[in-house]
Amino acid sequence: MSEIEIKNLSKKFKENVVLDGINLSINKGDVIAVIGPSGTGKSTLLRCIDRLETPESGTIDLAGLHVDLSARGNHKAIRELHQRTGMVFQSWNLFQRKTALQNVMEGLITVKKLPKAEAEKIAREQLANVGLADRANHYPKHLSGGQQQRVAIARALAMQPELILFDEPTSALDPELVGEVLDTIRKAAQEGYTMLIVSHEMNFVRNVANRVLFLENGHIVEDGTPAEIFGHPKSPRLREFISKIDRLQAPEYSI
Amino acid sequence: MGKLFDVKMVFTNIPQILVYLPVTMELAISAMAASLVLGLLLAIIKEKKMPVLTPIVNLFISIIRGTPVLVQLYVTYFGIPMVQKYIAMQNGTTYNASAVPPILYAFVALAVNQSAYNAETFRSALQSVDRGQIEAATSLGMSGWQILTRITLPESFAVALPNLGNAFISLIKGTSLAFVCAVVDMTAAGKIIGGRTYRYFEVYVSLALIYWVITIVVEQAMKLIEKKMAIPDEVPVVQGSENATEVQRAAAV
C-alpha cells in the first residue's frame, strides 16, 4: 500500500478543464518529477494537493488522514493536511517582515507549538543544512533569489512534512543561482523526504527523480522511471516534448 | 483703542490656552485609539466580504464620509440625550443628560468619524499584502487568526502607517470643533479669552501657533515610528554574535 493516495482529482477554471480525474499513488521516499508543456496543470496539481486551490473533485489519503479536497468547511482536516505537507513556491514567498531565522521558526512556533528555544535550535540547524547559517539575521530583501529559495526550503523542511511539493522552484531565478537551489533539493531528496517536483530542469529531473510523470491536458500521459520517460517515450506527445527539449539543449549549430 | 495688533498678547495667551492642552490631546488620542480598533474591524469585514455586515459597513462609511464632522458632532450631541430619554421612558426611570460629560459626545463623534476613514486606509493596506505570503503561511498549517495577527496585520500596518499619521494630525485639528459639544478644549478656551479681552485676532493667532507646533511634533514622532517599523536597510547585527563582522561585510556587498 502506498503512503499517499490521490484519487480522481479534477479542476477546471470556468470552462477550461485543467486536471481531469488524476489518480496518483506516492510511495515513501519517492522523488517524483512532474514534467509537461506549459499550461497543462502541473502547478495546479500541486496547488490542489496542498488545497491552495479548491478542486471540483478529488481526495487525498495520508496515513490516518482522509481529506475530500473539493469539500468546503472541513477546516480541521485541511489544516492537518497543510501541517503534514510542505510547499516551496516559484516566487519563494518568504515573510518579508521576518528574518531568515524567524521565517523558519514561524511554523514551528505557531503550528507545532514548540517552545521558542527549541524552535530556534531546529531553525538554525535547518538554515545550516541549506548552507545559510550565517544569514540567520538577514531579512528576505537582503538575500539573493537563490538564498531566499533556500530559506523557503529550510522553512518547509523544518516542519518535517510527509510530502513536499516544489512548484517550479528555480523558474524565477537567475541562471547562475539555479544550481545552489537544485543542490539543496537534491540533498533533501537524499535525506529521504518524499517529494513532488514540478520542474523544467530536465538534467536535474533525470538525475534526482526516481519517477517522472508526463502531464498533458489534465491527464498523466506517461508515468515511469527517468530512463523510461527520456529513453523510451511511448506516446507521440511525449516524444515530441522530449525532442523539443533536446533541440534546446543541442548546440546552436554543428559542422 | 490700543494697538491694532498686540504681538505680545499672542504669546501671553499661550500659557492660558495650554492649560487645556491635556483636554485636546486626551480627546485626540482616545478618539484615534478607538477609531483604529473600529476601523480595523470595519476593514476586515469589508475585506472578507462578510455577508449582511458588508453592505451595512458600506452604508455606514458612505454616510460618515458624506457628512461634515461638524454636523456629526451636533447629531451626537443632541442624539445621545434622545436615546437616553427613550431608554428612560421604556424603563419608567428618569434621566439626566448633564450627567454625561461633554467630552464623551465629542469622543464618540470623532472616533466614529475617523473610523470610517481608517477603515478605508486599513482595507487598502490589507489588500497590498502579497498573496504569496498568505499562501505560504496557509501551507505551513497556520490558522486564519494566526495568519491575520502574525503576517497580514504587521505587514499592512507598516503600509498604513503614513496615512494613519496624517489621519491623526487631522484628528487633532478636528478636536477644535469639540466646543459645539460644550467641551472646553484649547479652541474653546481661546474663544473664552477672546470674549474677555475682545482680542479675538491675537488669540486665534496663538491657537494657530500651538496647533502648528503640535503637528510638527507629531510629524516627527511618526517619522521615528515609521523608521522603527521599516525593515532595516542594513542587516541587523546581533550582539555577541561571533560572525557579526562577517555578516556586516556580507551586507556591504
Coordinates of C-alpha atoms in Angstrom, one line a residue:
Chain A
M1 CA 0.0 0.0 0.0
S2 CA 1.3 3.4 -0.9
E3 CA 2.0 6.1 1.6
I4 CA -0.1 8.8 -0.2
E5 CA -3.1 8.2 -2.4
I6 CA -4.6 10.9 -4.6
K7 CA -7.8 9.9 -6.3
N8 CA -10.0 11.4 -9.1
L9 CA -8.5 15.0 -8.8
S10 CA -10.3 17.3 -11.2
K11 CA -10.1 21.0 -11.5
K12 CA -11.4 23.4 -14.1
F13 CA -11.2 27.2 -14.3
K14 CA -14.5 28.2 -15.8
E15 CA -14.9 26.0 -18.9
N16 CA -11.2 25.2 -19.1
V17 CA -10.5 21.7 -17.7
V18 CA -7.0 21.8 -16.2
L19 CA -7.0 18.5 -14.3
D20 CA -9.2 15.6 -15.4
G21 CA -9.5 12.8 -12.9
I22 CA -5.9 12.5 -11.8
N23 CA -5.0 9.3 -9.8
L24 CA -1.6 9.2 -8.2
S25 CA 0.0 6.9 -5.6
I26 CA 3.1 8.0 -4.0
N27 CA 5.4 5.8 -2.0
K28 CA 7.5 6.9 0.9
G29 CA 10.8 8.3 -0.2
D30 CA 9.6 8.8 -3.8
V31 CA 11.0 11.8 -5.6
I32 CA 8.6 12.4 -8.4
A33 CA 9.1 14.9 -11.1
V34 CA 6.2 16.3 -13.0
I35 CA 7.0 17.5 -16.5
G36 CA 4.9 18.7 -19.4
P37 CA 4.2 21.6 -21.7
S38 CA 3.2 24.9 -20.0
G39 CA -0.4 25.3 -19.2
T40 CA -1.1 21.6 -18.6
G41 CA -1.9 22.0 -14.9
K42 CA 1.4 21.0 -13.3
S43 CA 1.3 23.8 -10.8
T44 CA -2.5 23.4 -10.4
L45 CA -1.9 19.8 -9.5
L46 CA 0.4 20.8 -6.7
R47 CA -1.8 23.6 -5.5
C48 CA -4.8 21.3 -5.4
I49 CA -2.9 18.7 -3.4
D50 CA -2.0 21.3 -0.9
R51 CA -5.5 22.7 -1.1
L52 CA -4.4 26.2 -2.1
E53 CA -6.9 25.8 -4.9
T54 CA -10.2 24.0 -4.4
P55 CA -10.7 21.3 -7.0
E56 CA -14.1 20.2 -8.3
S57 CA -13.4 16.7 -7.1
G58 CA -10.6 14.7 -5.5
T59 CA -9.5 13.1 -2.3
I60 CA -6.1 12.6 -0.7
D61 CA -5.2 9.9 1.8
L62 CA -2.2 10.2 4.1
A63 CA -1.6 7.7 6.8
G64 CA -4.7 8.1 9.0
L65 CA -6.0 11.1 7.3
H66 CA -8.6 11.2 4.5
V67 CA -9.4 14.6 3.0
D68 CA -12.0 15.4 0.5
L69 CA -10.2 18.2 -1.4
S70 CA -13.3 19.5 -3.0
A71 CA -15.3 20.0 0.2
R72 CA -15.6 23.4 1.8
G73 CA -15.8 23.9 5.5
N74 CA -13.7 21.0 6.6
H75 CA -11.2 23.3 8.1
K76 CA -9.7 20.9 10.6
A77 CA -8.9 18.2 8.1
I78 CA -7.5 20.8 5.7
R79 CA -5.2 22.3 8.4
E80 CA -3.9 18.8 9.2
L81 CA -3.2 18.3 5.5
H82 CA -1.3 21.6 5.5
Q83 CA 0.6 20.6 8.5
R84 CA 1.6 17.3 7.1
T85 CA 2.6 18.6 3.6
G86 CA 5.0 21.3 2.7
M87 CA 5.2 23.6 -0.2
V88 CA 8.0 25.5 -1.9
F89 CA 6.8 28.2 -4.3
Q90 CA 8.1 29.6 -7.5
S91 CA 8.4 33.1 -6.1
W92 CA 9.7 31.9 -2.7
N93 CA 7.0 33.7 -0.7
L94 CA 9.1 34.4 2.4
F95 CA 7.6 36.5 5.1
Q96 CA 9.1 39.9 4.2
R97 CA 9.0 41.3 7.8
K98 CA 10.8 38.4 9.3
T99 CA 14.4 37.4 9.3
A100 CA 15.5 34.2 7.7
L101 CA 15.6 32.6 11.1
Q102 CA 12.1 33.9 12.0
N103 CA 10.8 32.6 8.7
V104 CA 11.9 29.1 9.5
M105 CA 10.8 29.4 13.1
E106 CA 7.3 30.6 12.3
G107 CA 5.6 27.3 11.6
L108 CA 7.4 25.6 14.4
I109 CA 6.1 28.1 16.9
T110 CA 2.6 28.7 15.6
V111 CA 1.7 25.3 14.2
K112 CA 3.9 22.8 16.1
K113 CA 3.7 24.9 19.3
L114 CA 7.3 24.3 20.1
P115 CA 9.0 26.4 22.8
K116 CA 10.9 29.3 21.3
A117 CA 14.4 28.0 22.3
E118 CA 13.7 24.6 20.7
A119 CA 12.2 26.2 17.5
E120 CA 15.3 28.4 17.2
K121 CA 17.6 25.4 17.6
I122 CA 15.8 23.5 14.8
A123 CA 15.6 26.5 12.6
R124 CA 19.4 27.2 12.9
E125 CA 20.0 23.5 12.1
Q126 CA 17.8 23.8 9.0
L127 CA 19.5 27.0 7.9
A128 CA 22.9 25.4 8.3
N129 CA 21.6 22.4 6.3
V130 CA 20.8 24.7 3.3
G131 CA 24.2 26.5 3.8
L132 CA 22.8 29.7 5.2
A133 CA 23.8 29.5 8.9
D134 CA 25.5 32.9 8.6
R135 CA 22.4 34.5 7.1
A136 CA 20.0 33.9 10.0
N137 CA 19.5 37.6 10.8
H138 CA 19.1 38.7 7.2
Y139 CA 15.7 39.8 6.0
P140 CA 14.5 38.5 2.7
K141 CA 15.3 41.8 1.0
H142 CA 19.0 41.3 2.0
L143 CA 19.1 37.9 0.3
S144 CA 19.6 36.9 -3.3
G145 CA 16.8 34.9 -5.0
G146 CA 18.7 31.6 -4.6
Q147 CA 19.3 32.3 -0.9
Q148 CA 15.6 33.2 -0.4
Q149 CA 14.6 30.0 -2.1
R150 CA 16.9 28.0 0.1
V151 CA 15.4 29.7 3.2
A152 CA 12.0 28.7 1.9
I153 CA 13.2 25.1 1.5
A154 CA 14.5 25.2 5.1
R155 CA 11.2 26.6 6.2
A156 CA 9.3 23.7 4.6
L157 CA 11.8 21.0 5.8
A158 CA 11.7 22.3 9.4
M159 CA 8.1 21.1 9.6
Q160 CA 9.2 17.6 8.6
P161 CA 6.4 17.1 6.2
E162 CA 5.4 13.7 4.8
L163 CA 5.2 15.2 1.3
I164 CA 7.0 18.3 0.0
L165 CA 5.6 20.0 -3.1
F166 CA 8.1 22.0 -5.2
D167 CA 6.3 24.3 -7.6
E168 CA 8.8 25.3 -10.2
P169 CA 11.4 26.2 -7.5
T170 CA 14.0 27.5 -9.9
S171 CA 11.9 29.2 -12.6
A172 CA 12.1 32.7 -11.1
L173 CA 15.9 32.5 -10.5
D174 CA 18.8 33.9 -12.5
P175 CA 20.6 31.1 -14.2
E176 CA 23.7 31.3 -12.1
L177 CA 21.6 30.8 -8.9
V178 CA 19.7 27.7 -10.1
G179 CA 22.5 25.3 -9.2
E180 CA 22.6 26.1 -5.5
V181 CA 18.8 25.6 -5.1
L182 CA 18.9 22.3 -7.1
D183 CA 21.7 21.1 -4.9
T184 CA 19.7 21.9 -1.8
I185 CA 16.7 20.0 -3.2
R186 CA 18.9 17.0 -4.2
K187 CA 20.3 16.9 -0.6
A188 CA 16.8 16.8 0.8
A189 CA 15.9 14.1 -1.6
Q190 CA 18.9 12.0 -0.4
E191 CA 17.8 12.5 3.2
G192 CA 14.7 10.5 2.3
Y193 CA 12.0 13.2 2.0
T194 CA 9.0 12.3 -0.2
M195 CA 8.8 14.9 -2.9
L196 CA 6.7 16.0 -5.9
I197 CA 8.6 18.4 -8.0
V198 CA 7.4 20.5 -11.0
S199 CA 10.5 21.4 -12.9
H200 CA 11.8 22.4 -16.3
E201 CA 15.3 21.4 -15.4
M202 CA 15.5 18.1 -17.3
N203 CA 19.0 17.2 -16.3
F204 CA 18.1 17.6 -12.7
V205 CA 14.9 15.5 -13.2
R206 CA 16.9 12.8 -14.9
N207 CA 19.5 12.7 -12.0
V208 CA 17.4 13.2 -8.9
A209 CA 13.9 11.8 -9.6
N210 CA 13.1 8.1 -9.3
R211 CA 9.8 8.6 -11.1
V212 CA 8.7 11.0 -13.8
L213 CA 5.1 12.0 -14.7
F214 CA 4.4 13.5 -18.1
L215 CA 1.3 15.6 -17.7
E216 CA -0.7 16.9 -20.6
N217 CA -4.2 18.3 -21.0
G218 CA -5.0 17.4 -17.4
H219 CA -4.0 13.7 -17.8
I220 CA -1.0 11.8 -16.7
V221 CA 0.0 10.6 -20.1
E222 CA 3.1 8.7 -19.0
D223 CA 4.4 7.5 -15.7
G224 CA 7.8 5.8 -15.4
T225 CA 11.4 6.0 -14.3
P226 CA 13.5 8.7 -15.9
A227 CA 15.2 6.1 -18.1
E228 CA 11.8 5.0 -19.4
I229 CA 10.5 8.5 -19.9
F230 CA 13.5 10.0 -21.5
G231 CA 15.0 6.9 -23.1
H232 CA 11.8 5.2 -24.4
P233 CA 9.0 7.6 -24.6
K234 CA 5.8 5.7 -25.7
S235 CA 3.3 8.4 -26.6
P236 CA 3.9 10.7 -29.6
R237 CA 3.2 13.8 -27.5
L238 CA 6.0 12.9 -25.0
R239 CA 8.4 12.1 -27.9
E240 CA 7.7 15.5 -29.4
F241 CA 8.1 17.2 -26.0
I242 CA 11.4 15.5 -25.4
S243 CA 12.7 16.2 -28.9
K244 CA 11.9 19.8 -28.4
I245 CA 13.9 19.9 -25.1
D246 CA 16.8 18.0 -26.7
R247 CA 16.8 20.5 -29.5
L248 CA 17.0 23.3 -26.9
Q249 CA 20.0 21.7 -25.3
A250 CA 21.7 20.8 -28.5
P251 CA 24.4 23.2 -29.8
E252 CA 23.2 26.1 -31.9
Y253 CA 24.9 24.6 -35.0
S254 CA 27.1 21.7 -35.9
I255 CA 29.7 21.2 -38.6
Chain B
M1 CA -8.3 101.9 21.5
G2 CA -4.8 100.4 21.8
K3 CA -2.6 98.8 19.3
L4 CA -4.1 97.3 16.1
F5 CA -2.2 94.0 16.7
D6 CA -0.8 93.2 20.1
V7 CA 2.1 90.8 19.3
K8 CA 3.0 90.4 23.0
M9 CA -0.5 89.2 23.7
V10 CA -0.2 86.4 21.2
F11 CA 2.4 84.9 23.4
T12 CA 0.9 85.8 26.8
N13 CA -2.2 83.9 25.7
I14 CA -0.3 80.7 25.1
P15 CA 0.1 79.6 28.7
Q16 CA -3.6 80.2 29.4
I17 CA -4.6 78.1 26.4
L18 CA -2.0 75.4 27.1
V19 CA -3.9 74.7 30.4
Y20 CA -6.4 72.9 28.1
L21 CA -3.8 71.1 26.0
P22 CA -4.5 67.9 28.0
V23 CA -8.2 68.0 27.1
T24 CA -7.3 68.4 23.4
M25 CA -4.8 65.6 23.5
E26 CA -6.9 63.3 25.6
L27 CA -9.7 63.7 23.1
A28 CA -7.5 63.2 20.1
I29 CA -5.6 60.2 21.4
S30 CA -8.6 58.4 22.8
A31 CA -10.7 59.0 19.6
M32 CA -7.7 57.8 17.5
A33 CA -7.3 54.7 19.5
A34 CA -11.0 53.8 19.3
S35 CA -11.1 54.6 15.6
L36 CA -8.1 52.3 15.0
V37 CA -9.9 49.4 16.6
L38 CA -13.2 50.1 14.9
G39 CA -11.7 51.0 11.6
L40 CA -9.7 47.7 11.5
L41 CA -12.9 45.7 12.3
L42 CA -14.7 47.5 9.5
A43 CA -11.8 46.9 7.1
I44 CA -11.7 43.2 7.9
I45 CA -15.4 42.9 7.4
K46 CA -15.1 44.5 4.0
E47 CA -12.0 42.6 3.1
K48 CA -13.5 39.2 4.0
K49 CA -16.7 40.3 2.2
M50 CA -18.8 39.0 5.1
P51 CA -22.5 38.6 4.2
V52 CA -25.0 41.0 5.7
L53 CA -22.3 43.0 7.5
T54 CA -20.5 44.2 4.4
P55 CA -23.4 46.3 3.0
I56 CA -24.1 47.7 6.4
V57 CA -20.5 48.7 6.7
N58 CA -20.5 50.2 3.2
L59 CA -23.6 52.3 4.1
F60 CA -22.0 53.4 7.4
I61 CA -18.8 54.5 5.7
S62 CA -20.8 56.3 2.9
I63 CA -22.8 58.2 5.5
I64 CA -19.9 59.2 7.6
R65 CA -17.7 60.3 4.7
G66 CA -20.6 62.1 3.1
T67 CA -21.4 64.3 6.0
P68 CA -19.4 67.1 7.7
V69 CA -17.8 66.3 11.0
L70 CA -19.5 69.4 12.5
V71 CA -22.9 68.0 11.7
Q72 CA -21.9 64.7 13.1
L73 CA -20.9 66.4 16.4
Y74 CA -24.3 68.1 16.6
V75 CA -26.1 64.9 15.8
T76 CA -24.2 63.1 18.6
Y77 CA -24.7 65.9 21.0
F78 CA -28.4 66.0 20.5
G79 CA -28.9 62.4 19.6
I80 CA -27.4 60.7 22.7
P81 CA -29.7 62.5 25.1
M82 CA -32.7 61.4 23.0
V83 CA -31.5 57.8 23.2
Q84 CA -31.2 58.3 27.0
K85 CA -34.7 59.8 27.1
Y86 CA -36.1 56.9 25.1
I87 CA -34.5 54.3 27.4
A88 CA -35.7 56.2 30.5
M89 CA -39.2 56.2 29.0
Q90 CA -39.1 52.5 28.3
N91 CA -38.0 51.7 31.8
G92 CA -40.1 54.3 33.5
T93 CA -37.0 55.9 35.1
T94 CA -35.7 59.4 34.9
Y95 CA -32.5 60.5 33.1
N96 CA -30.1 63.3 33.5
A97 CA -28.5 64.5 30.3
S98 CA -25.9 66.6 32.1
A99 CA -24.6 63.5 33.9
V100 CA -22.8 62.7 30.6
P101 CA -19.5 64.5 30.5
P102 CA -19.5 66.7 27.3
I103 CA -16.1 65.2 26.2
L104 CA -17.9 61.9 25.7
Y105 CA -20.1 63.3 22.9
A106 CA -17.1 64.7 21.1
F107 CA -15.2 61.4 21.7
V108 CA -18.0 59.3 20.1
A109 CA -18.5 61.6 17.2
L110 CA -14.8 62.0 16.4
A111 CA -14.0 58.3 16.9
V112 CA -16.8 57.2 14.7
N113 CA -15.9 59.8 12.0
Q114 CA -12.3 58.8 12.0
S115 CA -13.0 55.0 12.0
A116 CA -14.7 55.4 8.5
Y117 CA -11.5 56.9 7.1
N118 CA -9.2 54.5 8.9
A119 CA -11.3 51.6 7.6
E120 CA -10.5 52.6 4.0
T121 CA -6.8 53.0 4.9
F122 CA -6.7 49.6 6.5
R123 CA -8.6 48.0 3.7
S124 CA -6.2 49.2 1.0
A125 CA -3.3 48.2 3.3
L126 CA -4.7 44.7 3.8
Q127 CA -5.1 44.4 0.0
S128 CA -1.5 45.4 -0.5
V129 CA -0.2 42.3 1.3
D130 CA 1.2 39.9 -1.2
R131 CA -0.9 36.8 -1.6
G132 CA 2.1 34.6 -1.7
Q133 CA 3.0 35.2 1.9
I134 CA -0.6 34.3 2.9
E135 CA -0.4 31.1 0.8
A136 CA 3.0 30.3 2.4
A137 CA 1.5 30.7 5.9
T138 CA -1.5 28.6 4.9
S139 CA 0.6 25.8 3.6
L140 CA 2.6 25.7 6.8
G141 CA -0.8 25.0 8.5
M142 CA -1.2 28.3 10.3
S143 CA -4.8 29.2 11.3
G144 CA -6.7 32.1 9.8
W145 CA -6.3 34.0 13.0
Q146 CA -2.6 33.3 13.2
I147 CA -2.1 34.5 9.6
L148 CA -4.1 37.6 10.3
T149 CA -2.2 38.6 13.5
R150 CA 1.3 37.4 12.7
I151 CA 1.6 38.0 8.9
T152 CA -1.2 40.2 7.4
L153 CA -1.6 42.8 10.1
P154 CA 2.1 43.6 10.8
E155 CA 2.6 43.8 7.1
S156 CA -0.4 46.0 6.4
F157 CA 0.1 48.2 9.5
A158 CA 3.5 49.2 8.1
V159 CA 1.8 50.2 4.9
A160 CA -1.0 52.0 6.6
L161 CA 1.3 53.9 9.0
P162 CA 1.9 57.1 6.9
N163 CA -1.8 57.5 6.2
L164 CA -2.7 56.9 9.8
G165 CA -0.2 59.6 10.9
N166 CA -1.9 62.0 8.6
A167 CA -5.3 60.9 10.0
F168 CA -4.1 61.6 13.5
I169 CA -2.9 65.1 12.6
S170 CA -6.2 66.0 11.0
L171 CA -8.0 64.5 14.0
I172 CA -6.0 66.7 16.4
K173 CA -7.2 69.7 14.4
G174 CA -10.7 68.2 14.3
T175 CA -10.9 68.4 18.0
S176 CA -11.1 72.1 17.7
L177 CA -14.7 71.6 16.7
A178 CA -15.5 69.9 20.0
F179 CA -16.6 73.2 21.5
V180 CA -20.0 72.7 19.8
C181 CA -20.5 69.8 22.3
A182 CA -19.7 72.2 25.2
V183 CA -16.2 70.7 25.6
V184 CA -13.7 73.3 26.8
D185 CA -10.6 72.4 24.8
M186 CA -7.9 74.7 23.6
T187 CA -10.0 76.4 21.0
A188 CA -12.9 76.9 23.4
A189 CA -10.5 78.3 25.9
G190 CA -9.3 80.7 23.2
K191 CA -12.8 81.8 22.4
I192 CA -13.4 82.5 26.1
I193 CA -10.2 84.5 26.3
G194 CA -11.2 86.4 23.2
G195 CA -14.6 87.1 24.7
R196 CA -13.0 88.5 27.8
T197 CA -10.3 90.7 26.1
Y198 CA -12.1 91.4 22.8
R199 CA -8.7 90.5 21.2
Y200 CA -10.0 87.6 19.0
F201 CA -7.4 88.0 16.3
E202 CA -4.5 87.6 18.8
V203 CA -6.0 84.6 20.5
Y204 CA -6.6 82.8 17.2
V205 CA -3.0 83.5 16.1
S206 CA -1.9 82.0 19.4
L207 CA -4.1 79.0 18.7
A208 CA -2.7 78.6 15.2
L209 CA 0.8 78.6 16.6
I210 CA 0.0 76.0 19.2
Y211 CA -1.7 73.6 16.7
W212 CA 1.2 74.1 14.2
V213 CA 3.8 73.2 16.8
I214 CA 1.8 70.1 17.9
T215 CA 1.5 69.0 14.3
I216 CA 5.3 69.4 13.8
V217 CA 5.9 67.3 17.0
V218 CA 3.5 64.6 15.9
E219 CA 5.0 64.5 12.4
Q220 CA 8.5 64.0 13.8
A221 CA 7.2 61.2 16.1
M222 CA 5.5 59.5 13.2
K223 CA 8.7 59.6 11.2
L224 CA 10.5 58.0 14.1
I225 CA 7.9 55.2 14.4
E226 CA 7.9 54.7 10.6
K227 CA 11.7 54.3 10.8
K228 CA 11.4 51.8 13.6
M229 CA 8.7 49.8 11.7
A230 CA 10.7 49.7 8.4
I231 CA 12.8 46.7 7.6
P232 CA 16.4 47.9 8.2
D233 CA 18.5 48.6 5.1
E234 CA 21.5 47.1 6.8
V235 CA 21.5 43.6 8.2
P236 CA 20.8 43.8 11.9
V237 CA 23.8 42.7 13.9
V238 CA 23.0 40.6 16.9
Q239 CA 25.2 41.4 19.8
G240 CA 27.6 38.7 20.9
S241 CA 27.2 37.0 17.5
E242 CA 30.6 35.5 16.6
N243 CA 30.1 36.2 12.9
A244 CA 28.9 39.8 13.3
T245 CA 31.7 41.2 11.3
E246 CA 31.2 38.7 8.6
V247 CA 27.5 39.5 8.5
Q248 CA 28.3 43.2 8.2
R249 CA 30.7 42.5 5.4
A250 CA 28.1 40.5 3.6
A251 CA 25.6 43.3 4.0
A252 CA 28.0 45.7 2.4
V253 CA 28.4 43.6 -0.6

